[in-house]
CSV table of C-alpha atoms in Angstrom, one decimal:
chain,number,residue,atom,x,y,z
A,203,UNK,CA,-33.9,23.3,-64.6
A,204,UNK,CA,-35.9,20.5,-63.3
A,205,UNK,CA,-34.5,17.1,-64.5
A,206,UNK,CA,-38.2,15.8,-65.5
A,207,UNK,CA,-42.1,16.1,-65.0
A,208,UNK,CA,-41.7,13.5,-62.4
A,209,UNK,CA,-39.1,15.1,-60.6
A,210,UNK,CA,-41.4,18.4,-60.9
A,211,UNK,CA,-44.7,16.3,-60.0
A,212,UNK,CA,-42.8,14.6,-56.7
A,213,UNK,CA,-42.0,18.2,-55.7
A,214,UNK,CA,-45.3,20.2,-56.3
A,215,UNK,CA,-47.0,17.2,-54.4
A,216,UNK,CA,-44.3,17.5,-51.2
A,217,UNK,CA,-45.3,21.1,-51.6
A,218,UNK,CA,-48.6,20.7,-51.8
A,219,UNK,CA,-48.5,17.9,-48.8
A,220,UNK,CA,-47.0,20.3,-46.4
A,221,UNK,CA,-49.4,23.3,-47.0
A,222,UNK,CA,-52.5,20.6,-45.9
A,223,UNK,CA,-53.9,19.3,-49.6
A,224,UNK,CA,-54.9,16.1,-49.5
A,225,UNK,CA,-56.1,13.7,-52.2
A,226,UNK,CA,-56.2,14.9,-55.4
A,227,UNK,CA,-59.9,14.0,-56.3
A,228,UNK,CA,-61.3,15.3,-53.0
A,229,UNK,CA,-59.4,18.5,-53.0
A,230,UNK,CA,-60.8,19.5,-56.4
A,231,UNK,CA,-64.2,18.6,-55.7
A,232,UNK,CA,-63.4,21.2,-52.5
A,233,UNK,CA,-62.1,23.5,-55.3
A,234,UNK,CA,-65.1,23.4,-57.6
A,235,UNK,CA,-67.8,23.5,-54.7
A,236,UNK,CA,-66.2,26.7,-53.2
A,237,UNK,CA,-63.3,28.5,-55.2
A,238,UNK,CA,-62.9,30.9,-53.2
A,239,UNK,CA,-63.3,29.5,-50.0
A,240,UNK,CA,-60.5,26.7,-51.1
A,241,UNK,CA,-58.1,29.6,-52.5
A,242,UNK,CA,-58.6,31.7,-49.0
A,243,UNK,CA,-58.0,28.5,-46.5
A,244,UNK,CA,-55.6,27.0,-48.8
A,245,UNK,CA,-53.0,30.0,-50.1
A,246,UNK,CA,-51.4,30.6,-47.0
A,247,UNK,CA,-50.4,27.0,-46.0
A,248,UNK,CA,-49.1,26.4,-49.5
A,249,UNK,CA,-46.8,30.1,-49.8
A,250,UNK,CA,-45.4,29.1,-45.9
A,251,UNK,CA,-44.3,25.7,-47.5
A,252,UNK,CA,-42.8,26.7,-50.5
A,253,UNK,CA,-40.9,29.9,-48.5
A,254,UNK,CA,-39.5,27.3,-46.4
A,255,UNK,CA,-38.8,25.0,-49.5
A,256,UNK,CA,-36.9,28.0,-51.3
A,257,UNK,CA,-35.2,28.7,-47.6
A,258,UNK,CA,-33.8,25.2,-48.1
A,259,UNK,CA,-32.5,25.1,-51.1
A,260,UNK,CA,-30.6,28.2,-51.1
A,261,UNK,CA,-28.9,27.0,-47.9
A,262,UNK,CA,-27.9,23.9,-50.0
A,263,UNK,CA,-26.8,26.0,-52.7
A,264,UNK,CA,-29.5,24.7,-55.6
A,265,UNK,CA,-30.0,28.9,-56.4
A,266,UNK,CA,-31.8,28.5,-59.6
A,267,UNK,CA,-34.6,25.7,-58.0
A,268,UNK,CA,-34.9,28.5,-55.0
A,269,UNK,CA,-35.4,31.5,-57.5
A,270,UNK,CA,-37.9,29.0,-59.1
A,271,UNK,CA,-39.8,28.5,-56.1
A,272,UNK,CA,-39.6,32.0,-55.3
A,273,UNK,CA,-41.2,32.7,-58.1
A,274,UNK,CA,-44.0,30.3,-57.8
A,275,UNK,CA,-44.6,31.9,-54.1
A,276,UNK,CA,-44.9,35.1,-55.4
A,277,UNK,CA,-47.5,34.0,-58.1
A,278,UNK,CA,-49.5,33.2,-55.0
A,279,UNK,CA,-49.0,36.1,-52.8
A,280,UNK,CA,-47.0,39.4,-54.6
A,281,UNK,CA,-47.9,41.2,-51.1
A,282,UNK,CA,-46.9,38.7,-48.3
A,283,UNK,CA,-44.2,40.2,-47.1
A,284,UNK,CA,-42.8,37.0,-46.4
A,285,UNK,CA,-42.0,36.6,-49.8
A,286,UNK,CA,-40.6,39.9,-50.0
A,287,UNK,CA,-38.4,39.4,-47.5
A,288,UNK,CA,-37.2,36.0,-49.8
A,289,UNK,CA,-36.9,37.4,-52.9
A,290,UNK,CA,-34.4,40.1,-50.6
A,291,UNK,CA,-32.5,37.6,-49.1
A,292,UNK,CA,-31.8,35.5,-52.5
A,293,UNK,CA,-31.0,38.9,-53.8
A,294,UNK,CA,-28.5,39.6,-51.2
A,295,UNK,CA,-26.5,36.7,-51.1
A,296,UNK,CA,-24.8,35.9,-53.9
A,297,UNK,CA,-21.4,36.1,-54.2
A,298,UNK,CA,-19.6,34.9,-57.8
A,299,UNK,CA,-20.6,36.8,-60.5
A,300,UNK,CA,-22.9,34.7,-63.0
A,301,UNK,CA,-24.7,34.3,-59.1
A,302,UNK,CA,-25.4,37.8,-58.9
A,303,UNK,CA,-26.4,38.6,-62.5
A,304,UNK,CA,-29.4,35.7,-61.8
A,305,UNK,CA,-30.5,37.1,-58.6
A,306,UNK,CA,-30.0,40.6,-59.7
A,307,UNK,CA,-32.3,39.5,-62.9
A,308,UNK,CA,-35.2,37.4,-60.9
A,309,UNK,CA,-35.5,39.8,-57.9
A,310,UNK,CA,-36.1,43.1,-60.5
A,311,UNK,CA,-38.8,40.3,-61.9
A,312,UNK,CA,-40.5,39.2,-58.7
A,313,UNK,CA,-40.4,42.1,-56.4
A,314,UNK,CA,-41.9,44.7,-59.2
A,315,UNK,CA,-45.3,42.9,-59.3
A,316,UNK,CA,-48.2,45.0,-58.3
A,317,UNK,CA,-47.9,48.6,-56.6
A,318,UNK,CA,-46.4,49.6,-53.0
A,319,UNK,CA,-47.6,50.8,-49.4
A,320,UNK,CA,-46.1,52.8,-47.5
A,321,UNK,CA,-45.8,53.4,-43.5
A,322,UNK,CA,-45.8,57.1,-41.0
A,323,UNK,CA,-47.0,57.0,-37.7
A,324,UNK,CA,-47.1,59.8,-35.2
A,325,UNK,CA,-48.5,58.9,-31.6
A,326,UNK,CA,-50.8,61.1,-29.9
A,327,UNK,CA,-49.3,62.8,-27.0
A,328,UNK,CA,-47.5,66.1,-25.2
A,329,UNK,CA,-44.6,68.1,-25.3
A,330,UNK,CA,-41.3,67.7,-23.6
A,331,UNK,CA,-41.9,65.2,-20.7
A,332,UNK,CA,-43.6,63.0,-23.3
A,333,UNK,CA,-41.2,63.2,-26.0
A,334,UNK,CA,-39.6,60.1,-27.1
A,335,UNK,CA,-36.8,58.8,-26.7
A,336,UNK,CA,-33.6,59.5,-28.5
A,337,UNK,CA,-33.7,56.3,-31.1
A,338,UNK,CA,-36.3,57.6,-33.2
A,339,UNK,CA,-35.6,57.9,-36.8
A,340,UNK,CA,-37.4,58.7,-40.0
A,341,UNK,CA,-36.6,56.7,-43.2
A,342,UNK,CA,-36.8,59.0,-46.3
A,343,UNK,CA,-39.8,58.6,-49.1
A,344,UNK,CA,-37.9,57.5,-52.3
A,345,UNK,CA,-40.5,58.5,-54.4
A,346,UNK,CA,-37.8,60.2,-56.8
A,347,UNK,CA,-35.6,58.0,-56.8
A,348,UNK,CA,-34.0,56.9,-60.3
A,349,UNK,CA,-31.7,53.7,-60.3
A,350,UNK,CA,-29.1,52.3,-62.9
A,351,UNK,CA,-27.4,49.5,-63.8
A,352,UNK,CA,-26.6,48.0,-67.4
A,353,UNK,CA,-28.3,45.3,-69.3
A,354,UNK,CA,-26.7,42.5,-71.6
A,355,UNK,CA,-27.5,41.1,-75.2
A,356,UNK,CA,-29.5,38.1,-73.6
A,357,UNK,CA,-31.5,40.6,-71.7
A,358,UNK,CA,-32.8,42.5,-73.9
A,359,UNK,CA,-33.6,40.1,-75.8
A,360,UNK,CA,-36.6,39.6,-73.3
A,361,UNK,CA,-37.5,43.5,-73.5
A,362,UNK,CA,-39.2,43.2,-76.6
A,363,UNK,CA,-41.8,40.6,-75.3
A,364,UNK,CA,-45.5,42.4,-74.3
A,365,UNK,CA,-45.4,43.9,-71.2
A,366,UNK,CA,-48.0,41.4,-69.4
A,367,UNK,CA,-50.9,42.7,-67.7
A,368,UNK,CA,-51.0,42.7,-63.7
A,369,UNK,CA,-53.0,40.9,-61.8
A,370,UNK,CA,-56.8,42.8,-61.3
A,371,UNK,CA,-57.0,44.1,-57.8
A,372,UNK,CA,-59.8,42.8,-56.0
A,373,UNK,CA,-63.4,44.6,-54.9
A,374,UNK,CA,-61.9,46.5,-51.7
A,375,UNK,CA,-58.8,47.7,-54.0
A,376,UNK,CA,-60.6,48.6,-56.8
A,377,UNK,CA,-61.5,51.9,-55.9
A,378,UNK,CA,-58.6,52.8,-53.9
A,379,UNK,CA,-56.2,51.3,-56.1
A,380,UNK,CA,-54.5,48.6,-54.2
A,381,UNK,CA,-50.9,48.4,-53.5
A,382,UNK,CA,-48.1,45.7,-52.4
A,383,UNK,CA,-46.4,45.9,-49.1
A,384,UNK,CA,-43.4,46.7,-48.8
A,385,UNK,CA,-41.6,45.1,-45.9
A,386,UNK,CA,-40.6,47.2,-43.2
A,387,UNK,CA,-37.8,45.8,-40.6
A,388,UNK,CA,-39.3,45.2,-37.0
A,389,UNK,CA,-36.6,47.2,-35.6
A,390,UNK,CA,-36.6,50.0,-37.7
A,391,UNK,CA,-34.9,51.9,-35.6
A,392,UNK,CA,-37.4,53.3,-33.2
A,393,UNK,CA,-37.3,53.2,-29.6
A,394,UNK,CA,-39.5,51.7,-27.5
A,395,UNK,CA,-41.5,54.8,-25.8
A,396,UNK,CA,-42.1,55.1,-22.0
A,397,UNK,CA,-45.6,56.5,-22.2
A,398,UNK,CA,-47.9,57.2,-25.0
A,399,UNK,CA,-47.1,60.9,-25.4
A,400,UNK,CA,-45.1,62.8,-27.9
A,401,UNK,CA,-45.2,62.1,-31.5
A,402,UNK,CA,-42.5,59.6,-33.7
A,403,UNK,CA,-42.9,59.5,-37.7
A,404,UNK,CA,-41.7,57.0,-39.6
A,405,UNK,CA,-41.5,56.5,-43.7
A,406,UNK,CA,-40.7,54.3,-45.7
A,407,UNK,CA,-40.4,53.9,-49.7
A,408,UNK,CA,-43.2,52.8,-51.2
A,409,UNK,CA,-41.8,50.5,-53.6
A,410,UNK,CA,-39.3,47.1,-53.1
A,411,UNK,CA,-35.2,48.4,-51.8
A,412,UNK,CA,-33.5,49.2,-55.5
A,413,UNK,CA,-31.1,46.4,-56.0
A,414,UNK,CA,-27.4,47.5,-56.2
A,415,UNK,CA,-26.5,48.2,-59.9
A,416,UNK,CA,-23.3,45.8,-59.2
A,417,UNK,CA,-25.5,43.1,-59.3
A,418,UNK,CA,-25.8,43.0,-62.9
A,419,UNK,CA,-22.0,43.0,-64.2
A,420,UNK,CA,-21.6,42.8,-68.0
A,421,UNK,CA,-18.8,42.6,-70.5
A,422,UNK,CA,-18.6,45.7,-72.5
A,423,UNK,CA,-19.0,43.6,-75.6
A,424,UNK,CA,-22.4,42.4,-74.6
A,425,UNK,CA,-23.7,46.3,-74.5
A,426,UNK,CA,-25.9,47.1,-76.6
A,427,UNK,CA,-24.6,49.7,-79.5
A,428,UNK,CA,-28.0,52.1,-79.3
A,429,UNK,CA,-30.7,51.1,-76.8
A,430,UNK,CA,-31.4,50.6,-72.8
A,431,UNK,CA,-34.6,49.8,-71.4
A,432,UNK,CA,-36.9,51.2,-68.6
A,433,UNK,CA,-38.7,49.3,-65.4
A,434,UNK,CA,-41.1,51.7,-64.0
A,435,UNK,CA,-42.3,51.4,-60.2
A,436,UNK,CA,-45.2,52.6,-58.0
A,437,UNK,CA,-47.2,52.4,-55.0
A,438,UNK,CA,-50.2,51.1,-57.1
A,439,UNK,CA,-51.4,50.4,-60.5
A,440,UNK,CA,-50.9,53.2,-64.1
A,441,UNK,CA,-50.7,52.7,-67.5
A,442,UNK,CA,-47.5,54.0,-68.5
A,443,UNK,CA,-46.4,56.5,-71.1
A,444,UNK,CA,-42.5,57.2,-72.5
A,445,UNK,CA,-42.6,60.2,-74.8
A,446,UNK,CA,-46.0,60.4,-74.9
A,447,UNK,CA,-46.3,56.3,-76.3
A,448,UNK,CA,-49.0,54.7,-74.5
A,449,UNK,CA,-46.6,51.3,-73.4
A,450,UNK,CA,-49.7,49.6,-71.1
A,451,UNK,CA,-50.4,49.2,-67.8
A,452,UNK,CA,-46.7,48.9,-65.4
A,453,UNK,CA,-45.1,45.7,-64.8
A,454,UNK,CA,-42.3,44.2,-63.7
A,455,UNK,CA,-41.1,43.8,-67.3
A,456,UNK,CA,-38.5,46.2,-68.7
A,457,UNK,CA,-39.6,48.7,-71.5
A,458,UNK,CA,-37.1,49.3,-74.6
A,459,UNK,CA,-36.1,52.3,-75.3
A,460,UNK,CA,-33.7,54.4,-77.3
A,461,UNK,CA,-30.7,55.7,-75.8
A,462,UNK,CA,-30.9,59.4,-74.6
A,463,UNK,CA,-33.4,61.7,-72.7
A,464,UNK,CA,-36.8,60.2,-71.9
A,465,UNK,CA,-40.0,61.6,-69.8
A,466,UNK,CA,-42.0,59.0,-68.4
A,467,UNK,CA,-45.8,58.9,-67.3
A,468,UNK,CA,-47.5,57.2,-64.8
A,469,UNK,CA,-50.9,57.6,-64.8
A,470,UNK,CA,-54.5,56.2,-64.3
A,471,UNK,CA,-56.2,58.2,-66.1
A,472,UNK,CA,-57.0,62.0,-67.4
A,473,UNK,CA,-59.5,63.7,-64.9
A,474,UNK,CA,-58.3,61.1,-61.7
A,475,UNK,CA,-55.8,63.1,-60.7
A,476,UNK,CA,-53.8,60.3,-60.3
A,477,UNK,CA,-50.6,60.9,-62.5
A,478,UNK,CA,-46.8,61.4,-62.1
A,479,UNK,CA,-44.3,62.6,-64.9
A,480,UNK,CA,-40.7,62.2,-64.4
A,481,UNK,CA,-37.4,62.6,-66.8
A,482,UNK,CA,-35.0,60.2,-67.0
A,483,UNK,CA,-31.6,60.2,-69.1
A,484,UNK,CA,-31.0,55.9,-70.4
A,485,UNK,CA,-27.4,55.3,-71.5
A,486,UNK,CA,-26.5,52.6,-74.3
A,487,UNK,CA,-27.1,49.2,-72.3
A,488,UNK,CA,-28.5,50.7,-69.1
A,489,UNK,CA,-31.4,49.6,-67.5
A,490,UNK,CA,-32.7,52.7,-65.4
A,491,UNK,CA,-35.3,52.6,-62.6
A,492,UNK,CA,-38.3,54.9,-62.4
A,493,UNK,CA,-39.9,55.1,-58.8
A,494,UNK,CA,-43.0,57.8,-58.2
A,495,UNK,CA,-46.1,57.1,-55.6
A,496,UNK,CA,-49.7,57.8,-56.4
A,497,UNK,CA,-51.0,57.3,-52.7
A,498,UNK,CA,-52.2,59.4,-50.4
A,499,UNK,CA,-51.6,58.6,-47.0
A,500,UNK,CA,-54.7,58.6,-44.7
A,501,UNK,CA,-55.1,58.9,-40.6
A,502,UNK,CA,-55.9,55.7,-39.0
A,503,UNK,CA,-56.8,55.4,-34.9
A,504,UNK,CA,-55.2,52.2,-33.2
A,505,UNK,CA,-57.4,50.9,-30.6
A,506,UNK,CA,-56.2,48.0,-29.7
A,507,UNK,CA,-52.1,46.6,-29.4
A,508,UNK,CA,-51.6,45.6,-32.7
A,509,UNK,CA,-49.0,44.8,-35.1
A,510,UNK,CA,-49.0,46.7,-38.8
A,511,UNK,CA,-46.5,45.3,-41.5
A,512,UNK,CA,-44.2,44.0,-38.6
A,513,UNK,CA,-43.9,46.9,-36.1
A,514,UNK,CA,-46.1,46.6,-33.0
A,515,UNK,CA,-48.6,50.1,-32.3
A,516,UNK,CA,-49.9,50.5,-28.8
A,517,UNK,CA,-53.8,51.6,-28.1
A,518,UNK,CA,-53.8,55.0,-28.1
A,519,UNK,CA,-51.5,55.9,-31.2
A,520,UNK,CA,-52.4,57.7,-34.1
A,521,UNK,CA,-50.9,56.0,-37.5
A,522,UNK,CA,-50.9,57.5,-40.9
A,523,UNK,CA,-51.0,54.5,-43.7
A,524,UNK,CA,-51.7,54.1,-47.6
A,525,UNK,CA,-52.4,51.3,-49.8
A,526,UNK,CA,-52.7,47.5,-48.3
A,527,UNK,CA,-51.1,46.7,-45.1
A,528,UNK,CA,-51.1,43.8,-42.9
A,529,UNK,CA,-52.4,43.7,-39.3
A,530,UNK,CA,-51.5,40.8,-37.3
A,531,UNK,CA,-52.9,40.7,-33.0
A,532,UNK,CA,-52.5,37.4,-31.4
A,533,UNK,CA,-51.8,35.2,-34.2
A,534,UNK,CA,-54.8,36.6,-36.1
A,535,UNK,CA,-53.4,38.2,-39.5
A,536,UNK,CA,-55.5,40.2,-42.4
A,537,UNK,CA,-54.4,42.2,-44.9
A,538,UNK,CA,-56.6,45.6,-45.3
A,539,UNK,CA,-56.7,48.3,-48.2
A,540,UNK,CA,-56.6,51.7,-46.4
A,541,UNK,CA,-58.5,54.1,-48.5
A,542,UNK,CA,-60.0,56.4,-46.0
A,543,UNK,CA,-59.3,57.4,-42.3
A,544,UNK,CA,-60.4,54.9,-39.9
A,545,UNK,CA,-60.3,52.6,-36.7
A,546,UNK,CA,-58.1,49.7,-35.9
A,547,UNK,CA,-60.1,47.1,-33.4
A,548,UNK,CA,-60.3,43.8,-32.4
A,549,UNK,CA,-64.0,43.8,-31.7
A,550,UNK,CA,-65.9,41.9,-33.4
A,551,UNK,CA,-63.1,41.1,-35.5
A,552,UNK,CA,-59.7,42.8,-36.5
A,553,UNK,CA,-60.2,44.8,-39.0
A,554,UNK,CA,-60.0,48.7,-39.8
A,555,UNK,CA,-63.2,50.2,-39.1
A,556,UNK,CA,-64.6,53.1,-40.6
């Protein structure tokens, strides 16, 4: 906990400082003559400065001040992977207990925001001379996946609160139901190929790496007698259903629920097609995971050397992507909604053409 509004005003401004705002007056006259235009040059500077301010203080051990400006990051920019790859690394490196049980807590709170993208490529190419080499490997879709790990008395506490709306996607996403990124690592464990033949596919889970049930340890006294609760995850936004109980649309917040069998809905809307039912069995003072994808992936033509979500694509490939994605080619970086097949160029701008 911050010691005082001062303390909290001195930081915000050191924040705000860094990612290029200036005097107050002028930058809200800035604000009010162009929102968006201040939000879009703005955003960026302002998320880069508080990841670094986060970075900081968890290297000088002030954990609940970095989870704090985690959080605010992630207000900002749910899909920059950036954050993503914070919220991971806070989650990872705790190492007493009550350490883990906060980390464990804030990352199933930040990195459940929004929906979830997910990656396959397969390059165009021949048979056996162009194969490629050995290294390739293929990361398996968790789309069934269901994780547990158990909930104490001052958690669930919070279970009963509404479950708060997310975040309406934008124009672009509102017809193909826009997704978060999911952070893929730039190795990820592909070779590099010696000519543009052969094909290499490559998956990964839609939604944010489950966090190790170990990370929330509890006492058995602090279990509750009769009820767990439910977090429910996808690649893009549902309203959500348990036992046929509308519970509103999904969120990072974790839904009570009885102790016992349970079949869960995802769904966005009769007649879409979009809809996902799975069962799931919640022991007393568990918190169980439900992961399922709506997306469908889409073929997408590279036509220029470009980087997508951190793994750099040649000209000439053949990539199959869902959801939102980022491409990033000589500095340049833009996030795109792929809905449709299309074409990645540079010219006129980078974007995914159409």
């Amino acid at each position: 906990r911050t010691a005082s509004a001062v303390a909290v005003s001195t930081e915000l401004r050191a924040i705000a400082a860094t990612g290029g705002l200036g005097d107050p007056t002028e930058e809200l006259s800035a604000y009010f003559t162009d929102p968006e235009a201040f939000v879009r040059g703005h955003s960026p500077k302002i998320v880069s400065a508080t990841i670094t301010s986060a970075q900081r203080a968890a290297t000088d051990g002030k954990l609940p001040r970095a989870l704090a400006l985690a959080d605010r990051a992630s207000a900002l920019a749910p899909h920059d992977p950036a954050v993503v790859a914070l919220i991971d690394t806070l989650a990872a490196g705790g190492r007493s207990r009550s350490r883990r049980r906060l980390v464990g807590l804030a990352a199933l709170a930040l990195a459940m925001s929004g929906a979830g993208a997910a990656v396959a490529f397969t390059a165009l190419g021949g048979g056996g001379e162009n194969a490629p080499d050995a290294g390739a490997v293929a990361l398996a879709d968790a789309d069934t996946a269901v994780a547990t790990t158990t909930i104490d008395a001052a958690t669930e506490s919070t279970i009963d609160a509404a479950i708060g709306p997310v975040s309406t996607p934008d124009a672009a996403a509102a017809v193909t139901a826009d997704a978060p990124i999911t952070p893929i690592a730039r190795d990820a464990g592909v070779a590099r190929r010696k000519d543009a033949g052969g094909s290499v596919a490559l998956t990964t889970d839609a939604g944010v790496t489950p966090i190790d049930a170990a990370v929330i340890a509890v006492d058995a006294a602090a279990l509750s007698s009769g009820t767990g609760a439910i977090i429910v995850k996808n690649d893009t936004w549902c309203e959500v259903e348990i036992d046929g109980e509308p519970r509103g649309r999904i969120s990072a917040r974790p839904i009570k629920v009885s102790a016992g069998p349970h079949t869960v809905v995802c769904t966005q809307g009769s007649g879409t097609g979009m809809i996902w039912t799975k069962q799931v069995e919640v022991g007393p003072g568990e918190l169980r995971t439900v992961t399922g994808s709506l997306l469908a992936y889409n073929e997408v033509r590279i036509s220029t050397d470009v980087t997508i979500a951190g793994i750099a694509y040649r000209a000439g490939m053949t990539v199959k992507l869902k959801g939102r994605v980022e491409l990033e080619k000589d500095g340049a970086k833009i996030f795109v909604t792929i809905s449709s097949p299309c074409e990645i160029r540079d010219k006129p701008d980078l974007n995914c053409y159409r």
